[in-house]
Short mmCIF file of C-alpha atoms in Angstrom, two decimals:
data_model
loop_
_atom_site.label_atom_id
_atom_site.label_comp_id
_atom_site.label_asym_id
_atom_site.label_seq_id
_atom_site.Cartn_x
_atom_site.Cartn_y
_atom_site.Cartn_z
CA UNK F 1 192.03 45.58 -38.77
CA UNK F 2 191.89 44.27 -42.40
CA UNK F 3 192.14 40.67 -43.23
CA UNK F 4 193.93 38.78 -46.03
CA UNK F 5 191.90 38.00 -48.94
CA UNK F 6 190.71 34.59 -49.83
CA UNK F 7 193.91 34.01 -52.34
CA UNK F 8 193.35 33.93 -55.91
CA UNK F 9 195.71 30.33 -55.65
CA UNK F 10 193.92 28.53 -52.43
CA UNK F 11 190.54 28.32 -54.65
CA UNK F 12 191.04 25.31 -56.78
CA UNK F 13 188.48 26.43 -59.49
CA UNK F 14 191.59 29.49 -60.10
CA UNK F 15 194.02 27.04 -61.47
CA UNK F 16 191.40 24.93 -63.17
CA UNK F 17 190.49 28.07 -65.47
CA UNK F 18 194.40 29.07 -65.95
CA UNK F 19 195.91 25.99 -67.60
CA UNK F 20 194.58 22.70 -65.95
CA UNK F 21 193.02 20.45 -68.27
CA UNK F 22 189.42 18.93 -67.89
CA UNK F 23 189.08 15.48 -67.82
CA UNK F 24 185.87 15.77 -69.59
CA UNK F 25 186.60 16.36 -73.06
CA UNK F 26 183.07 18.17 -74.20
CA UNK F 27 183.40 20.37 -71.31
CA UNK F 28 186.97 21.66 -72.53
CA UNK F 29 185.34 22.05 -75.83
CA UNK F 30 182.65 24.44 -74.60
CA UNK F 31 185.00 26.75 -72.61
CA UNK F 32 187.54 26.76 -75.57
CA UNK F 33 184.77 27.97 -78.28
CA UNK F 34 183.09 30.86 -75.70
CA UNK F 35 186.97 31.84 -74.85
CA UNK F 36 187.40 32.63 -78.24
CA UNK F 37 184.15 34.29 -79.23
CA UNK F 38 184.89 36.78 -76.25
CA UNK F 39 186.53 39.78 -74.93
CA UNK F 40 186.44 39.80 -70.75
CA UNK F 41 187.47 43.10 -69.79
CA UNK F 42 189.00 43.38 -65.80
CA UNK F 43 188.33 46.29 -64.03
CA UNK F 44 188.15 47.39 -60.37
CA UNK F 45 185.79 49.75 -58.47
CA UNK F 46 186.24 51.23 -55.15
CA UNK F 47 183.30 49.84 -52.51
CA UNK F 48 183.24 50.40 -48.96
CA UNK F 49 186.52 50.58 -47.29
CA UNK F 50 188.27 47.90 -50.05
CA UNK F 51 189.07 47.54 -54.14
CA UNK F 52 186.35 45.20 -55.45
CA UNK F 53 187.71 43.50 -58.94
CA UNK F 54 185.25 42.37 -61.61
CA UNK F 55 184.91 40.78 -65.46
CA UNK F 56 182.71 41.92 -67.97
CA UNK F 57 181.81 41.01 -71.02
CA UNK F 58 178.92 41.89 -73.83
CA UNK F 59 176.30 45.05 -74.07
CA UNK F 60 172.78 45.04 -73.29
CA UNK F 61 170.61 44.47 -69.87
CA UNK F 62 172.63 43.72 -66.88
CA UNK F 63 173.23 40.36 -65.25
CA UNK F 64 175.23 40.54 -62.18
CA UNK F 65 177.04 36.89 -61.35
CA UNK F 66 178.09 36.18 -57.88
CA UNK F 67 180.39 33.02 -57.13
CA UNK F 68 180.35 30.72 -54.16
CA UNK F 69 182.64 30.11 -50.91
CA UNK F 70 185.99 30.10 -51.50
CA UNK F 71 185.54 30.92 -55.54
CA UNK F 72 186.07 33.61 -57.67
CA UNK F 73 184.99 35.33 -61.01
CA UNK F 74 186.51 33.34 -62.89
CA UNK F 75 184.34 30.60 -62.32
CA UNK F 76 181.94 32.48 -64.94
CA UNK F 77 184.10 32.66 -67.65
CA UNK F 78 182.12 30.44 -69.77
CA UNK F 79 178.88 31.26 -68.87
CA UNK F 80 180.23 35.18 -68.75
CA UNK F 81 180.74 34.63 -72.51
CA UNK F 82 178.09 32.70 -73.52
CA UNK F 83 175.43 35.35 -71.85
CA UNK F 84 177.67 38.08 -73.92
CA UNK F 85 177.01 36.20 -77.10
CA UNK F 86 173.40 36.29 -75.91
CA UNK F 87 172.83 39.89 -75.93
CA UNK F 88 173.94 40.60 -71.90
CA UNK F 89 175.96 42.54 -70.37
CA UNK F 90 177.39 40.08 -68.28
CA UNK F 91 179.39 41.20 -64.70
CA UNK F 92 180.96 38.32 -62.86
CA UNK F 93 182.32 40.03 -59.52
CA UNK F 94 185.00 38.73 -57.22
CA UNK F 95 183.35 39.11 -53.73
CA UNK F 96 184.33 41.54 -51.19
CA UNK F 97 187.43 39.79 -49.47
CA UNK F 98 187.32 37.23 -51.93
CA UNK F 99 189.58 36.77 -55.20
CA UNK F 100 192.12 39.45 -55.85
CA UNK F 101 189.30 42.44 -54.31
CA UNK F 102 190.65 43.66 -51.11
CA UNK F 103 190.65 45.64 -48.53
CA UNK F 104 187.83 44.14 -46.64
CA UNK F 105 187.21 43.12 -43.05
CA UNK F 106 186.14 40.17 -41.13
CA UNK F 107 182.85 41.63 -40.61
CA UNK F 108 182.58 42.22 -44.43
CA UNK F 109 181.59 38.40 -45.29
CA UNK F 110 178.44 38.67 -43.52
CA UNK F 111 176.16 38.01 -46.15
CA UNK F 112 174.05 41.31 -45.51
CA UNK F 113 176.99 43.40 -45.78
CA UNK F 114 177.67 41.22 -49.07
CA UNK F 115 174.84 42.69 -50.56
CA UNK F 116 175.48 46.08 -49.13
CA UNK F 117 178.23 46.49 -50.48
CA UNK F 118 177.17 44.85 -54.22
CA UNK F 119 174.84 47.71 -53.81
CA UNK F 120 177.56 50.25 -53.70
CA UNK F 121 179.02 48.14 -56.77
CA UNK F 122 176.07 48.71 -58.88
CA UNK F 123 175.75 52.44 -58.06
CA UNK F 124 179.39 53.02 -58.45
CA UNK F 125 179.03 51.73 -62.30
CA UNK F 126 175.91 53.37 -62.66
CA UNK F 127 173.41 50.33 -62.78
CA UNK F 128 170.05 51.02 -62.66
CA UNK F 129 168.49 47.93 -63.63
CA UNK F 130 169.89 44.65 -63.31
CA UNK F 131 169.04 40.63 -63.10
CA UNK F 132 170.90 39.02 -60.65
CA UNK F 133 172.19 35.39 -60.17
CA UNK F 134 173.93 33.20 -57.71
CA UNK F 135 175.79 29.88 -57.37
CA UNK F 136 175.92 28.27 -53.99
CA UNK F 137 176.56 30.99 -51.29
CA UNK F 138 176.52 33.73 -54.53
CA UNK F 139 172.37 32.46 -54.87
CA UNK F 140 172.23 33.29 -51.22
CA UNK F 141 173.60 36.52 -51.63
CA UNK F 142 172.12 37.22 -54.71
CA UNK F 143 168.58 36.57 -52.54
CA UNK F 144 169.22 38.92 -49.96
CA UNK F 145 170.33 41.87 -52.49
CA UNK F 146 167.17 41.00 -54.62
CA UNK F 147 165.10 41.11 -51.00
CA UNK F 148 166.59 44.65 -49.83
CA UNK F 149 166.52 46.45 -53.61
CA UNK F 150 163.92 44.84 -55.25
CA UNK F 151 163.14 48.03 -57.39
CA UNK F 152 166.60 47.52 -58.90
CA UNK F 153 166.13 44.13 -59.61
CA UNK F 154 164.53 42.86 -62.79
CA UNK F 155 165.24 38.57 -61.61
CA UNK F 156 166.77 36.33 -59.39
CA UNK F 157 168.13 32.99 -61.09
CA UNK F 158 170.09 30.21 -58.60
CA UNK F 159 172.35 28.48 -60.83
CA UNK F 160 172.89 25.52 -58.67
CA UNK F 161 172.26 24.53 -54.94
CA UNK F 162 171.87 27.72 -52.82
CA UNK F 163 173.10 27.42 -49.31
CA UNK F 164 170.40 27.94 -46.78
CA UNK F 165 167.71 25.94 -48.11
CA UNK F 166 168.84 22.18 -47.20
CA UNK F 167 171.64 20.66 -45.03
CA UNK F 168 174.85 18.58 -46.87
CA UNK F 169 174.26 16.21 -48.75
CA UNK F 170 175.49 12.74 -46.70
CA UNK F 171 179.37 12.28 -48.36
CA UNK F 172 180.24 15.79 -46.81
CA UNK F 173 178.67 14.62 -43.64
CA UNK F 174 180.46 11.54 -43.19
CA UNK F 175 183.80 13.38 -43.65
CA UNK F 176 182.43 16.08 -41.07
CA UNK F 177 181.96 13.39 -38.72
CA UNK F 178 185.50 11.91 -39.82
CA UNK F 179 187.22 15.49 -39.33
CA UNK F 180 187.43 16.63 -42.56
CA UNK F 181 186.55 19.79 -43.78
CA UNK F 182 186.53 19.02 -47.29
CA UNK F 183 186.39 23.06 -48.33
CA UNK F 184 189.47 23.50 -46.46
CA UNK F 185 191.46 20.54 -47.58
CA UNK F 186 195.04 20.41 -45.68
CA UNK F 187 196.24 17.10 -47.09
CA UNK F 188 196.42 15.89 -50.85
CA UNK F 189 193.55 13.29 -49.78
CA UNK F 190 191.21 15.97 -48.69
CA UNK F 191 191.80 18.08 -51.71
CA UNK F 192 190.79 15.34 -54.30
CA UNK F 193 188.03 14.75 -52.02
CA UNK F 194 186.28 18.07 -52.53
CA UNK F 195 187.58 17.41 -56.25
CA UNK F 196 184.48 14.77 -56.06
CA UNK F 197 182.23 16.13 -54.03
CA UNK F 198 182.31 19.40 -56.41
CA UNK F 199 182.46 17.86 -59.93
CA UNK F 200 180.55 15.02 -61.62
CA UNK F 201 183.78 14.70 -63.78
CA UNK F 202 186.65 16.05 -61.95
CA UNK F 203 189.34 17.74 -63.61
CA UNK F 204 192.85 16.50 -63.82
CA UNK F 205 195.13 19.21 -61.94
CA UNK F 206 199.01 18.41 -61.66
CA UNK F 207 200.81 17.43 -58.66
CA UNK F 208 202.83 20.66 -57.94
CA UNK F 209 199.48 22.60 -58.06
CA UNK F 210 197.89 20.81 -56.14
CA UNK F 211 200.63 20.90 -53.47
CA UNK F 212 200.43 24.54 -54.00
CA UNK F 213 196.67 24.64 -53.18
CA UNK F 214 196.90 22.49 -50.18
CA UNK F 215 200.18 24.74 -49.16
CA UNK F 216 197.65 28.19 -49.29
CA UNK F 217 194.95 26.39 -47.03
CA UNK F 218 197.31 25.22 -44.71
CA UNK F 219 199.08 28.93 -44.70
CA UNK F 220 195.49 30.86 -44.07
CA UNK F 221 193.81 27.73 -42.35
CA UNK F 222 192.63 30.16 -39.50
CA UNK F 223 191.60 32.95 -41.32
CA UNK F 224 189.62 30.45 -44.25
CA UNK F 225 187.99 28.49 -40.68
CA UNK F 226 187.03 32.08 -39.78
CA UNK F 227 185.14 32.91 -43.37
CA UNK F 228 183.30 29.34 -42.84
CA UNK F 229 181.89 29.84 -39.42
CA UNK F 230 180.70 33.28 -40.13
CA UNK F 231 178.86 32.00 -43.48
CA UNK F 232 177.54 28.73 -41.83
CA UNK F 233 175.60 30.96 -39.71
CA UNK F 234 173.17 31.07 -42.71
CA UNK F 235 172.62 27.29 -43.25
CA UNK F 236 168.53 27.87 -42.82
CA UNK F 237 167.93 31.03 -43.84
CA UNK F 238 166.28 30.59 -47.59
CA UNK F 239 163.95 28.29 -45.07
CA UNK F 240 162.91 30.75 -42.16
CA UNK F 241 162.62 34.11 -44.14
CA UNK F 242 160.13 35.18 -46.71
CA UNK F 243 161.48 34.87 -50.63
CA UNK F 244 161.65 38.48 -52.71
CA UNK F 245 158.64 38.02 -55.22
CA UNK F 246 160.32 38.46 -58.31
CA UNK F 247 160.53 36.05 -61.51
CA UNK F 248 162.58 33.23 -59.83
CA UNK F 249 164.86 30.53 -61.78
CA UNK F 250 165.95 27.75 -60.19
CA UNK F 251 168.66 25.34 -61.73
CA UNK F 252 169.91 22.78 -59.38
CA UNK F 253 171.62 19.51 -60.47
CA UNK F 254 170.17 16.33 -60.08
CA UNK F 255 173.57 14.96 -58.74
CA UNK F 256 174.78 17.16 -56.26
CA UNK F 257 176.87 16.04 -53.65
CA UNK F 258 176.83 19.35 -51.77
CA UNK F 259 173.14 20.23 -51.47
CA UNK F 260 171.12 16.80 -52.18
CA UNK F 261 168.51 17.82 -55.00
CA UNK F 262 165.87 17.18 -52.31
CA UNK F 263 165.76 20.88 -51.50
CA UNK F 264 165.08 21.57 -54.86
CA UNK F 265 161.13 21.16 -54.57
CA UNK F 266 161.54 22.95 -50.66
CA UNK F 267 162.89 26.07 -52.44
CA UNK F 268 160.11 26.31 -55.28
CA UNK F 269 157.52 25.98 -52.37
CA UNK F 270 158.98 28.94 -50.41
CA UNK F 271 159.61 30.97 -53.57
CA UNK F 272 156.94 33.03 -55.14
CA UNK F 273 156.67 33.30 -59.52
CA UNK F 274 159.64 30.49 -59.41
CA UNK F 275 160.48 28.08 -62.04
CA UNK F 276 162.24 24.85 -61.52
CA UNK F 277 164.48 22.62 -63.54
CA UNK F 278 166.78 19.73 -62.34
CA UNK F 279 169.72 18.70 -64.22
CA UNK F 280 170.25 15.09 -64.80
CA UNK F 281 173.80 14.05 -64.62
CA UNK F 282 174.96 17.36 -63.46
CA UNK F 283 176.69 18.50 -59.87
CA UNK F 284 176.94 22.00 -57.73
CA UNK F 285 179.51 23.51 -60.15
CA UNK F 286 176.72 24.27 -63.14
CA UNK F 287 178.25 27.52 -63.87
CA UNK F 288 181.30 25.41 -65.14
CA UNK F 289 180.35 22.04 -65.92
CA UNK F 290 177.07 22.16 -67.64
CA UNK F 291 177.42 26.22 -68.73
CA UNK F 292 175.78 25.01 -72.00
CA UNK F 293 172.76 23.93 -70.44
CA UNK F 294 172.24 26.80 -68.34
CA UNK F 295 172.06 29.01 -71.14
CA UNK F 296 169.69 26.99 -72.72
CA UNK F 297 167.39 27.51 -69.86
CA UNK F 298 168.82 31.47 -68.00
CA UNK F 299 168.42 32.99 -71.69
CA UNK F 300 164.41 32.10 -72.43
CA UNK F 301 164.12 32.97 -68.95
CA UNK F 302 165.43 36.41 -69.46
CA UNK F 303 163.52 36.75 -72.54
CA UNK F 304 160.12 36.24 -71.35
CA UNK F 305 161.11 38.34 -67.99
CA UNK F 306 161.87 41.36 -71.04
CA UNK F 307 158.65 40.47 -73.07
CA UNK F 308 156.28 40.49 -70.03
CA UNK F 309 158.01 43.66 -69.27
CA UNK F 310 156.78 45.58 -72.17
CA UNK F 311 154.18 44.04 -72.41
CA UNK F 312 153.26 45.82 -68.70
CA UNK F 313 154.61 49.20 -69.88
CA UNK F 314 152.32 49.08 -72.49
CA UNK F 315 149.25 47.44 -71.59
CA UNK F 316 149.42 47.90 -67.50
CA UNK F 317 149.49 45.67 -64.89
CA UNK F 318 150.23 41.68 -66.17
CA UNK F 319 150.39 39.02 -63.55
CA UNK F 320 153.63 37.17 -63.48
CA UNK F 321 153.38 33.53 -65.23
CA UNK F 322 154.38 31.24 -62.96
#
């Protein structure tokens, strides 16, 4: 039996990138000048037994972008744009059962059968090469799909806190202890609480939306409880399982309320060829908040991955610079 999709309305990062205004004004600014530089294209591709739904944007190598819990591919949108402008091909997909693809089953959010199925993805648009990268439960993902196809896979990049390397950070805890799922908010309190615990600068969302949001959660409470306890079933596993040894870039915000930046220096340990930056005055959401600065650091990243590429083809066998 099929389950309902994670609605496009119960994420709150949706209605953020549809109309709501930031509170931050520089961050507006940045998604405003990318949104008008670029051309997303939506398309769809049949995978497994479902419809998966994706943006693109830009020509040239292939990144593959993978959202978090509860998110969406529109959570890119800046970043999708700014990567275009960089000389990418950028893919942001909306998870199977997540967003508007559909057609998947309970058993589908497994995070294996994730990255089965982004396999299918890739061969279904004819990807041969790609580099792939992950916020939150996406860099989880996007570790096990690097792990089981490493000969497709050029990179792996976390772009943020990665679930599965270090527990919650002690704010979530407390409201864990209190009751409170905060990623499944059914009163107006707990929504602007996971407003917080998300964003450095929270953005300003209108009353009737957020009624709306809260409505959605309270509407698919048991199937959204369901998606949680099958992912929190991975809360250790970046610890206990060996890291793919590919160029590794890790981007995790100094500030995070989600994932303490503590786990930072764990997951450069277990990772082979990784490189490490914190980000000060930044929180889980990088993708959206601090896009700019990620693209300062993903795109020199992807450049020397490329150089030390030909390089190889060229001279043979390089070691890779950590």
């Amino acid at each position: 039996m099929k389950n309902a999709r994670l609605h496009l309305l119960a994420p709150l990062l949706a209605l953020i990138l549809i109309g709501c205004r930031w509170a931050d004004p520089a961050s507006a600014a940045v998604a405003a000048t990318a949104a008008t530089q670029c051309a997303i294209a939506t398309k769809t591709a049949p995978v497994g037994d479902g419809t998966m739904v994706y943006n693109s944007a830009g020509t040239g190598p292939t990144l593959l972008l993978l959202h978090g819990l509860f998110a969406n591919k529109e959570q890119w949108n800046t970043l999708l744009c700014l990567l275009a402008e960089a000389g990418y091909t950028a893919i942001a997909v909306d998870l199977p059962g997540y967003g508007k693809s559909a057609g998947y089953s309970l058993e589908d959010y497994r995070l294996e059968r994730q990255a089965t199925l982004l396999r299918d993805f890739s061969r279904q648009l004819g990807i041969a090469q790609l580099d792939v990268a992950g916020s939150s439960m996406g860099g989880t993902i996007a570790t096990l799909y690097a792990d089981r196809y490493r000969g497709q896979v050029r990179s792996l990049a976390y772009i943020g806190a990665p679930l599965g390397v270090i527990g919650w950070g002690p704010q979530l805890r407390r409201a864990f202890f209190r009751g409170i799922n905060a990623f499944i908010p059914v009163t107006g309190y707990q929504f602007e609480l996971e407003l917080r615990l998300l964003f450095m600068t929270p953005p300003t969302i209108p009353t009737p939306e957020k009624r709306a949001i809260v409505g959605e959660y309270v509407t698919h409470n048991r199937h959204y409880v369901q998606v949680w306890d099958i992912v929190n079933l991975y809360d250790d596993i970046l610890r206990r399982r060996p890291m793919p040894e590919l160029p590794t870039l890790i981007l995790w915000g100094q500030e995070d309320r989600i994932y303490p930046v503590a786990g930072a220096g764990t997951l450069q340990q277990v990772s082979p060829h990784s490189e490490l930056h914190t980000l000060p005055a930044a929180g889980h959401l990088l993708l959206m908040e601090d896009a700019d600065e990620v693209v300062k650091l993903y795109v020199p990243f992807l450049h020397r991955q490329g150089e030390q590429k030909r390089a190889t083809d060229i001279g043979g066998t390089h070691p890779i610079q950590r």
